[in-house]
Coordinates of C-alpha atoms in Angstrom, one line a residue:
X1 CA 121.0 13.8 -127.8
X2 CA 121.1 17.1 -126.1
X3 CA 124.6 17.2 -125.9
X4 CA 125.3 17.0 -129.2
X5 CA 123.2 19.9 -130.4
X6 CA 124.0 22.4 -127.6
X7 CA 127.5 20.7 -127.1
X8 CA 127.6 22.6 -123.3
X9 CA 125.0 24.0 -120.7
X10 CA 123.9 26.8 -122.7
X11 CA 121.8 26.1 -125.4
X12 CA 124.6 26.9 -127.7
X13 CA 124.0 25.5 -131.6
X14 CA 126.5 27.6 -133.3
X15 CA 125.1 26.6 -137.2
X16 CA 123.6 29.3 -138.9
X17 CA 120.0 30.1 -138.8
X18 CA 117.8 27.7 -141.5
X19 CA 113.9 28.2 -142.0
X20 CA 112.4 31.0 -140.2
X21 CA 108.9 30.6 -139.1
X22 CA 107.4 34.6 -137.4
X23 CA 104.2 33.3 -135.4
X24 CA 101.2 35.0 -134.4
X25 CA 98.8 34.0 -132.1
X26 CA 95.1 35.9 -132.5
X27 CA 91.8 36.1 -130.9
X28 CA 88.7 38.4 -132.3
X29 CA 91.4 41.3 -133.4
X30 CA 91.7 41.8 -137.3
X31 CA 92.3 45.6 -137.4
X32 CA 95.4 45.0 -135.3
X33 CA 96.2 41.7 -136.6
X34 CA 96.1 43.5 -139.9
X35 CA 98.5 46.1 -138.5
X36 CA 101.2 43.5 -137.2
X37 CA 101.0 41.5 -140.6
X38 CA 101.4 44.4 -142.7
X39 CA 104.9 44.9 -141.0
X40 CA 106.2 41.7 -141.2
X41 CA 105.5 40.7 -144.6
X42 CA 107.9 43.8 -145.7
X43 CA 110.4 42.3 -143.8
X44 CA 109.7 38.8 -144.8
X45 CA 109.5 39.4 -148.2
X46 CA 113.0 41.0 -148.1
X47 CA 114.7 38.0 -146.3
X48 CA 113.5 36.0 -148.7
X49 CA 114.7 38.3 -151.5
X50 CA 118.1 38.4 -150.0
X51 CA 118.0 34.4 -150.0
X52 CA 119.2 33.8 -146.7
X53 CA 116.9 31.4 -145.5
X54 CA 113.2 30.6 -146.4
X55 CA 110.9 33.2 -144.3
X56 CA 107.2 32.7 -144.0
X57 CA 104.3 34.0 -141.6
X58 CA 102.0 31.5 -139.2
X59 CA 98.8 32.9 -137.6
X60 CA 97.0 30.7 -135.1
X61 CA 93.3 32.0 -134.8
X62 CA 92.5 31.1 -130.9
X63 CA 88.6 31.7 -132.4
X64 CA 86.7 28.9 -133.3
X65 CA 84.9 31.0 -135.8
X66 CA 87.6 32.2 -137.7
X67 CA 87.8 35.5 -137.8
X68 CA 91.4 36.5 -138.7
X69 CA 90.9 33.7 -141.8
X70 CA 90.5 37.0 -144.1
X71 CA 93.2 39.2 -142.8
X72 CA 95.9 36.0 -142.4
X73 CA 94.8 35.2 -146.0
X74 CA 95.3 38.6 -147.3
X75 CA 99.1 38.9 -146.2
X76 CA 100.0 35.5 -147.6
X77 CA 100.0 33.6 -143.7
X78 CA 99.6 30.2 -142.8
X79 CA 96.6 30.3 -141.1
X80 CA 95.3 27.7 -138.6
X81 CA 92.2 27.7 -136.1
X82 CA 93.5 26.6 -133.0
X83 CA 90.2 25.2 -131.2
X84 CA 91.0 24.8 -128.0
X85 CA 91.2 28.0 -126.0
X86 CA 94.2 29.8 -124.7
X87 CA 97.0 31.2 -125.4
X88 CA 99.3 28.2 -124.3
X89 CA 97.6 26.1 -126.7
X90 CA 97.8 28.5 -129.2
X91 CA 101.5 28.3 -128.9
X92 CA 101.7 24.4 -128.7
X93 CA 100.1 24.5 -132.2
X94 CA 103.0 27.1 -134.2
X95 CA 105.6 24.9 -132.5
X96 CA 103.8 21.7 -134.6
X97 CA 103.5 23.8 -137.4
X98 CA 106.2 25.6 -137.7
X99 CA 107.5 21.5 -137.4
X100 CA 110.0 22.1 -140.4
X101 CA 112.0 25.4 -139.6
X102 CA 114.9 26.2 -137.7
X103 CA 113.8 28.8 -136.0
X104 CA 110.6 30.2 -134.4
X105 CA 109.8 33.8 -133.5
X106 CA 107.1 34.8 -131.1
X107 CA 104.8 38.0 -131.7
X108 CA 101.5 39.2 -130.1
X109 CA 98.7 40.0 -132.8
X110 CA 98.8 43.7 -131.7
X111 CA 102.8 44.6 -132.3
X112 CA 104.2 46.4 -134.9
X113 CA 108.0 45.7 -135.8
X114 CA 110.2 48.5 -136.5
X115 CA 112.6 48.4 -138.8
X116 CA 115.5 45.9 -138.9
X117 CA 113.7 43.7 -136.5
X118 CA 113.7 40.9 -138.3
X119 CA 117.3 40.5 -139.5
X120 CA 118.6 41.8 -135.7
X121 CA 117.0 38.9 -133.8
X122 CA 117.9 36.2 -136.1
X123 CA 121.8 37.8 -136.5
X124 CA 122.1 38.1 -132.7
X125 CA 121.0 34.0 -132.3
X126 CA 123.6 33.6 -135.1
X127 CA 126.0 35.3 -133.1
X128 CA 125.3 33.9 -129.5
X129 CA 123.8 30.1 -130.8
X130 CA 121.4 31.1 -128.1
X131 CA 118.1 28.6 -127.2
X132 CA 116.0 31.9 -127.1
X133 CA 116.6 35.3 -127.9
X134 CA 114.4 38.0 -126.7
X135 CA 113.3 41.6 -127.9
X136 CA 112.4 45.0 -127.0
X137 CA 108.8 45.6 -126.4
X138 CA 107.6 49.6 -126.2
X139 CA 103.8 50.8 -125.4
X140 CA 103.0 53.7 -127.3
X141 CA 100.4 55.4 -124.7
X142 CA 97.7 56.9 -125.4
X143 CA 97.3 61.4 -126.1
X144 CA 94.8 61.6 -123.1
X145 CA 96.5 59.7 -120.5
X146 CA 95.5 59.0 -116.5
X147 CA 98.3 60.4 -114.5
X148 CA 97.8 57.6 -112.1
X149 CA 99.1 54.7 -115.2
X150 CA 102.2 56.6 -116.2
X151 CA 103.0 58.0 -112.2
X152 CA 102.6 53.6 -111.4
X153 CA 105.6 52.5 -114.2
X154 CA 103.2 50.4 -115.9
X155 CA 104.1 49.2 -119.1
X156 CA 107.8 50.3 -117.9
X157 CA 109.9 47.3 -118.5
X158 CA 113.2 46.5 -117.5
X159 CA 116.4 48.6 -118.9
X160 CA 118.8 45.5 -119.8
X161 CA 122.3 45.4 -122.0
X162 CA 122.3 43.9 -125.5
X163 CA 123.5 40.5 -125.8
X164 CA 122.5 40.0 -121.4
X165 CA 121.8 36.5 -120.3
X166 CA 117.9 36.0 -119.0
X167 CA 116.6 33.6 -116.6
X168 CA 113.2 33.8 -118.1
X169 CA 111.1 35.9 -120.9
X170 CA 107.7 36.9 -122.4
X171 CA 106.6 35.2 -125.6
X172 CA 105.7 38.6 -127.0
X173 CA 108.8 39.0 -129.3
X174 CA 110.7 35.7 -128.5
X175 CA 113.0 34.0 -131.0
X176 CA 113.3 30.2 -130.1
X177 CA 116.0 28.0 -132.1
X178 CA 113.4 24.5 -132.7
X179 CA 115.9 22.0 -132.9
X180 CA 117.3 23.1 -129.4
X181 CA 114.0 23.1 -128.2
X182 CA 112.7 19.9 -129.2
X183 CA 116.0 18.2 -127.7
X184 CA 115.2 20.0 -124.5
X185 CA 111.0 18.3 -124.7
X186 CA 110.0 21.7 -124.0
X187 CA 105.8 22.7 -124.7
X188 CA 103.8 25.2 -123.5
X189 CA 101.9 24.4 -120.3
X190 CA 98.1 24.6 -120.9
X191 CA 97.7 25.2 -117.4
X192 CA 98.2 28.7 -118.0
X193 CA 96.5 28.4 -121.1
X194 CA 93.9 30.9 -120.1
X195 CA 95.5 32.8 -116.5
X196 CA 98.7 33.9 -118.2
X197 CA 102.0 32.3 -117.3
X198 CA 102.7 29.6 -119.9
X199 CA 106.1 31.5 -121.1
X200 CA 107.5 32.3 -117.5
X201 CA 107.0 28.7 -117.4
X202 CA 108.7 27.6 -120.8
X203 CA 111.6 29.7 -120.5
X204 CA 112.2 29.0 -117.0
X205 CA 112.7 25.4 -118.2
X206 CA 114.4 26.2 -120.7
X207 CA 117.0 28.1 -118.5
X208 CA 116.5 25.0 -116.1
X209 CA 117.5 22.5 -119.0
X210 CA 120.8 23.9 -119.6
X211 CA 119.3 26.5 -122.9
X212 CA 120.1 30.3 -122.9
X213 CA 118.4 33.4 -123.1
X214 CA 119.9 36.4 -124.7
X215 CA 118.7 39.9 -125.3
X216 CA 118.4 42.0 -128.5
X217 CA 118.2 45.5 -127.4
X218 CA 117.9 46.7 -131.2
X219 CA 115.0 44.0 -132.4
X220 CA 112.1 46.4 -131.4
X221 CA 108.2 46.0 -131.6
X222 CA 105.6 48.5 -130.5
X223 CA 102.8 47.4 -128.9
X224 CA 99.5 48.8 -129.5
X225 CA 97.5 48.5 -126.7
X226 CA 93.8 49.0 -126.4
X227 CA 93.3 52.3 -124.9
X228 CA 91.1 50.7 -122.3
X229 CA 93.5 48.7 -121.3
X230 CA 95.5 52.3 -119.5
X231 CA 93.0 52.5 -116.5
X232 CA 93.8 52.3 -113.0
X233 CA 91.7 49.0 -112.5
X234 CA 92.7 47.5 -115.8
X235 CA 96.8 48.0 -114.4
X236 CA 96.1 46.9 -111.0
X237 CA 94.8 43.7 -111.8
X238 CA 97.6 42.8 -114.6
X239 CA 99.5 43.6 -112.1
X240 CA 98.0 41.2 -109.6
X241 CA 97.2 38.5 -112.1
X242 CA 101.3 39.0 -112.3
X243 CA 102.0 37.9 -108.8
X244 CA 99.7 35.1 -109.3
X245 CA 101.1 34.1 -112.3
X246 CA 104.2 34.4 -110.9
X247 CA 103.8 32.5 -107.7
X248 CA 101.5 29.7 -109.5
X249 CA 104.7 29.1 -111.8
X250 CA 107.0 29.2 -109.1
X251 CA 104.8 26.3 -107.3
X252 CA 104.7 24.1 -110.2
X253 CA 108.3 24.4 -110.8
X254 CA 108.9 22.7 -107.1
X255 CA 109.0 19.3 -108.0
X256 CA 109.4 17.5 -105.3
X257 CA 107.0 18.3 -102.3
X258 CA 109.6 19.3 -100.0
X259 CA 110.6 21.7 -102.3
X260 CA 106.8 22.8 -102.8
X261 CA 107.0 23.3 -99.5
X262 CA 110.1 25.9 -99.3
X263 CA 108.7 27.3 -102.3
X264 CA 105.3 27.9 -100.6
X265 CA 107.3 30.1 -98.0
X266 CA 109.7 31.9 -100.1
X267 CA 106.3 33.2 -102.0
X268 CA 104.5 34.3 -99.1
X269 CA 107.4 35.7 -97.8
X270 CA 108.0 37.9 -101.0
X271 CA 103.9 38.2 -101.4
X272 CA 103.5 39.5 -97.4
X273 CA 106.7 41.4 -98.4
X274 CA 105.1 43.5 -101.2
X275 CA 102.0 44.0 -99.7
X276 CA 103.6 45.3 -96.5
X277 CA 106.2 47.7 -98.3
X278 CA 103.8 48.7 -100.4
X279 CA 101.3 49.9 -97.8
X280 CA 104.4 51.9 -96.4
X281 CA 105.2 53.4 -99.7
X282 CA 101.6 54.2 -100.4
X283 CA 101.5 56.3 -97.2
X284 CA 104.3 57.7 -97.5
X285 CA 103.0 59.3 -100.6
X286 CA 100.0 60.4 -99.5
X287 CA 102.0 62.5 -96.4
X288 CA 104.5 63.7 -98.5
X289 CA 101.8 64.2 -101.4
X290 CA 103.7 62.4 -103.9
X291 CA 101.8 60.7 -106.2
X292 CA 104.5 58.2 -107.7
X293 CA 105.3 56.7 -104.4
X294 CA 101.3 56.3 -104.0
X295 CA 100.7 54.9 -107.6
X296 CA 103.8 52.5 -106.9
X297 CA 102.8 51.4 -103.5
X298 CA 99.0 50.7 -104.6
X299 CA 100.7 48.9 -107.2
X300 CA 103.6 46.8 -105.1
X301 CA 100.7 45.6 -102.7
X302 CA 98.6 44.0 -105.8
X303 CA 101.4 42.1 -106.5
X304 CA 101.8 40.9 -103.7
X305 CA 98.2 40.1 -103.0
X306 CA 98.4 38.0 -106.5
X307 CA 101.0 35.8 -104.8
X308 CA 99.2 35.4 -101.5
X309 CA 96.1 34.6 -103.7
X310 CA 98.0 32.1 -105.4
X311 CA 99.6 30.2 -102.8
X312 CA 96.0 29.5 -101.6
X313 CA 95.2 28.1 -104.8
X314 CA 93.4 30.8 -106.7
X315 CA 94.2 31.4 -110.2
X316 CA 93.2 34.7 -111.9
X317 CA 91.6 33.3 -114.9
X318 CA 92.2 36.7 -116.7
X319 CA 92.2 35.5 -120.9
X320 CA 89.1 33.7 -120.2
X321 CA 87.0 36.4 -118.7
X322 CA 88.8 38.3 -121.9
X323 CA 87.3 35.3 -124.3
X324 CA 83.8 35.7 -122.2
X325 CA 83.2 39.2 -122.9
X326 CA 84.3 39.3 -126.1
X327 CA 81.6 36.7 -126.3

């Protein structure tokens, strides 16, 4: 079956691109749900115009009570409340709605797209017959920022070349072709439902199954991120639930227990890694008095502390203590 939709090992289905299904996953935020849907209908409505393919907008509402019904509603969405809590569920539920279209395209419920967006991530999966094609993400920071956040390179993600191959990507502005998918059995792990980690772990078996990532430089969103979100605490432990994240995926990737096993030591060889360079970096900038190597360092050995940590089994249960306070 797979074969004869991706016809080699790289996900390629080179028919053009049919229903289009732009997804949004929310919990307790209308003003920037609002913000995100405002954007997207534009370029929805002008797909549709253009009569390329049918277009439409899916919001998942992660609250039980509801509380993006109004906004969805407002800016014509499919709206659904998705019951059980976290994000990878969340996700599970747009793939078995959005069970009729070709494709289905990822966003967070505080992105804005720019313009073009649309039409530039769906063009360059016509082009490649990529699995999965992923997006530019930029953080617009705040006027009054902490020199400590912008010295550290949070938020600063990876310079990569347009149409570049990827071994794995966020879900935050992620275009997956559905009938690729489904012959690849791919879901969302709800594992990571509520630590983070449910796309690192979809794509990477994506990748794993023979389907391909490429980039689209030129399909930009901007995030909007809460502005007390760009703290030194807040930063240090995304970056840590990272590592965990990271390793926790890493582990359950493994398979077989041998393989667990050389897994285990790979991680907390790159986890002791971090934490040790990053100690050296850290001092080194505080001889030298330069605060990026010290923001960097602080950073680097967080990391790696997050993949120590989850080696041993603990899981940084960061969306739930998110869903608790909200609370």
């Amino acid at each position: 079956m797979l074969g004869s939709l991706t016809g080699r090992r790289t996900g390629r289905h080179m028919t053009g691109v049919g229903p289009v299904t732009v997804a949004l996953a929310t919990f307790k935020r209308p003003g920037p749900l609002a913000n995100a849907l405002n954007a997207i209908r534009s370029q929805v409505d002008e797909a549709n115009r253009a009569g390329t393919a049918s277009h439409e907008i899916l919001v998942i509402d992660n609250d039980p009570r509801a509380t993006g019904r109004d906004v969805a509603e407002k800016y014509g969405a499919r709206y659904f409340v998705e019951s059980t809590p976290g994000i990878a569920a969340a996700r599970n539920r747009a793939l078995d709605e959005a069970a009729t279209s070709d494709v289905l395209i990822f966003l967070d419920d505080d992105e804005v797209v720019q313009p073009g967006w649309l039409d530039t991530i769906t063009q360059r999966q016509r082009e490649t017959g990529a699995a999965a094609v992923a997006g530019k993400v930029v953080t617009v920071f705040p006027a009054q920022l902490e020199p400590w956040i912008r010295d550290s390179g949070a938020f600063i993600r990876p310079v990569r070349v347009d149409g570049q191959p990827m071994n794995e990507a966020a879900t935050n502005n992620l275009l997956l072709h559905l009938p690729t998918i489904r012959a690849l059995g791919l879901r969302f792990d709800e594992r990571f439902g509520l630590t983070g980690g449910s796309d690192s772990m979809f794509t990477r078996q994506l990748t794993a199954r023979g389907g391909e990532i490429r980039w689209a430089e030129a399909a930009v969103v901007v995030e909007q991120e809460e502005e007390n979100r760009f703290t030194k605490k807040w930063v240090l432990m995304r970056t840590f639930r990272f590592g965990n994240t990271s390793a926790r995926v890493d582990l359950a990737l493994a398979g077989s227990p041998r393989r667990r096993l050389i897994a285990r030591a790979r991680v907390v060889s790159r986890g002791a890694g971090r934490v040790f360079y990053g100690c050296a970096r850290w001092i080194a900038g505080v001889v030298t008095r330069n605060s990026s190597h010290r923001a960097k360092g602080h950073r680097m050995v967080y990391r790696g502390l997050g993949m120590l940590a989850g080696v041993a089994g603990y899981a940084h249960n960061e969306y739930g203590r998110r869903r608790r306070a909200s609370s």
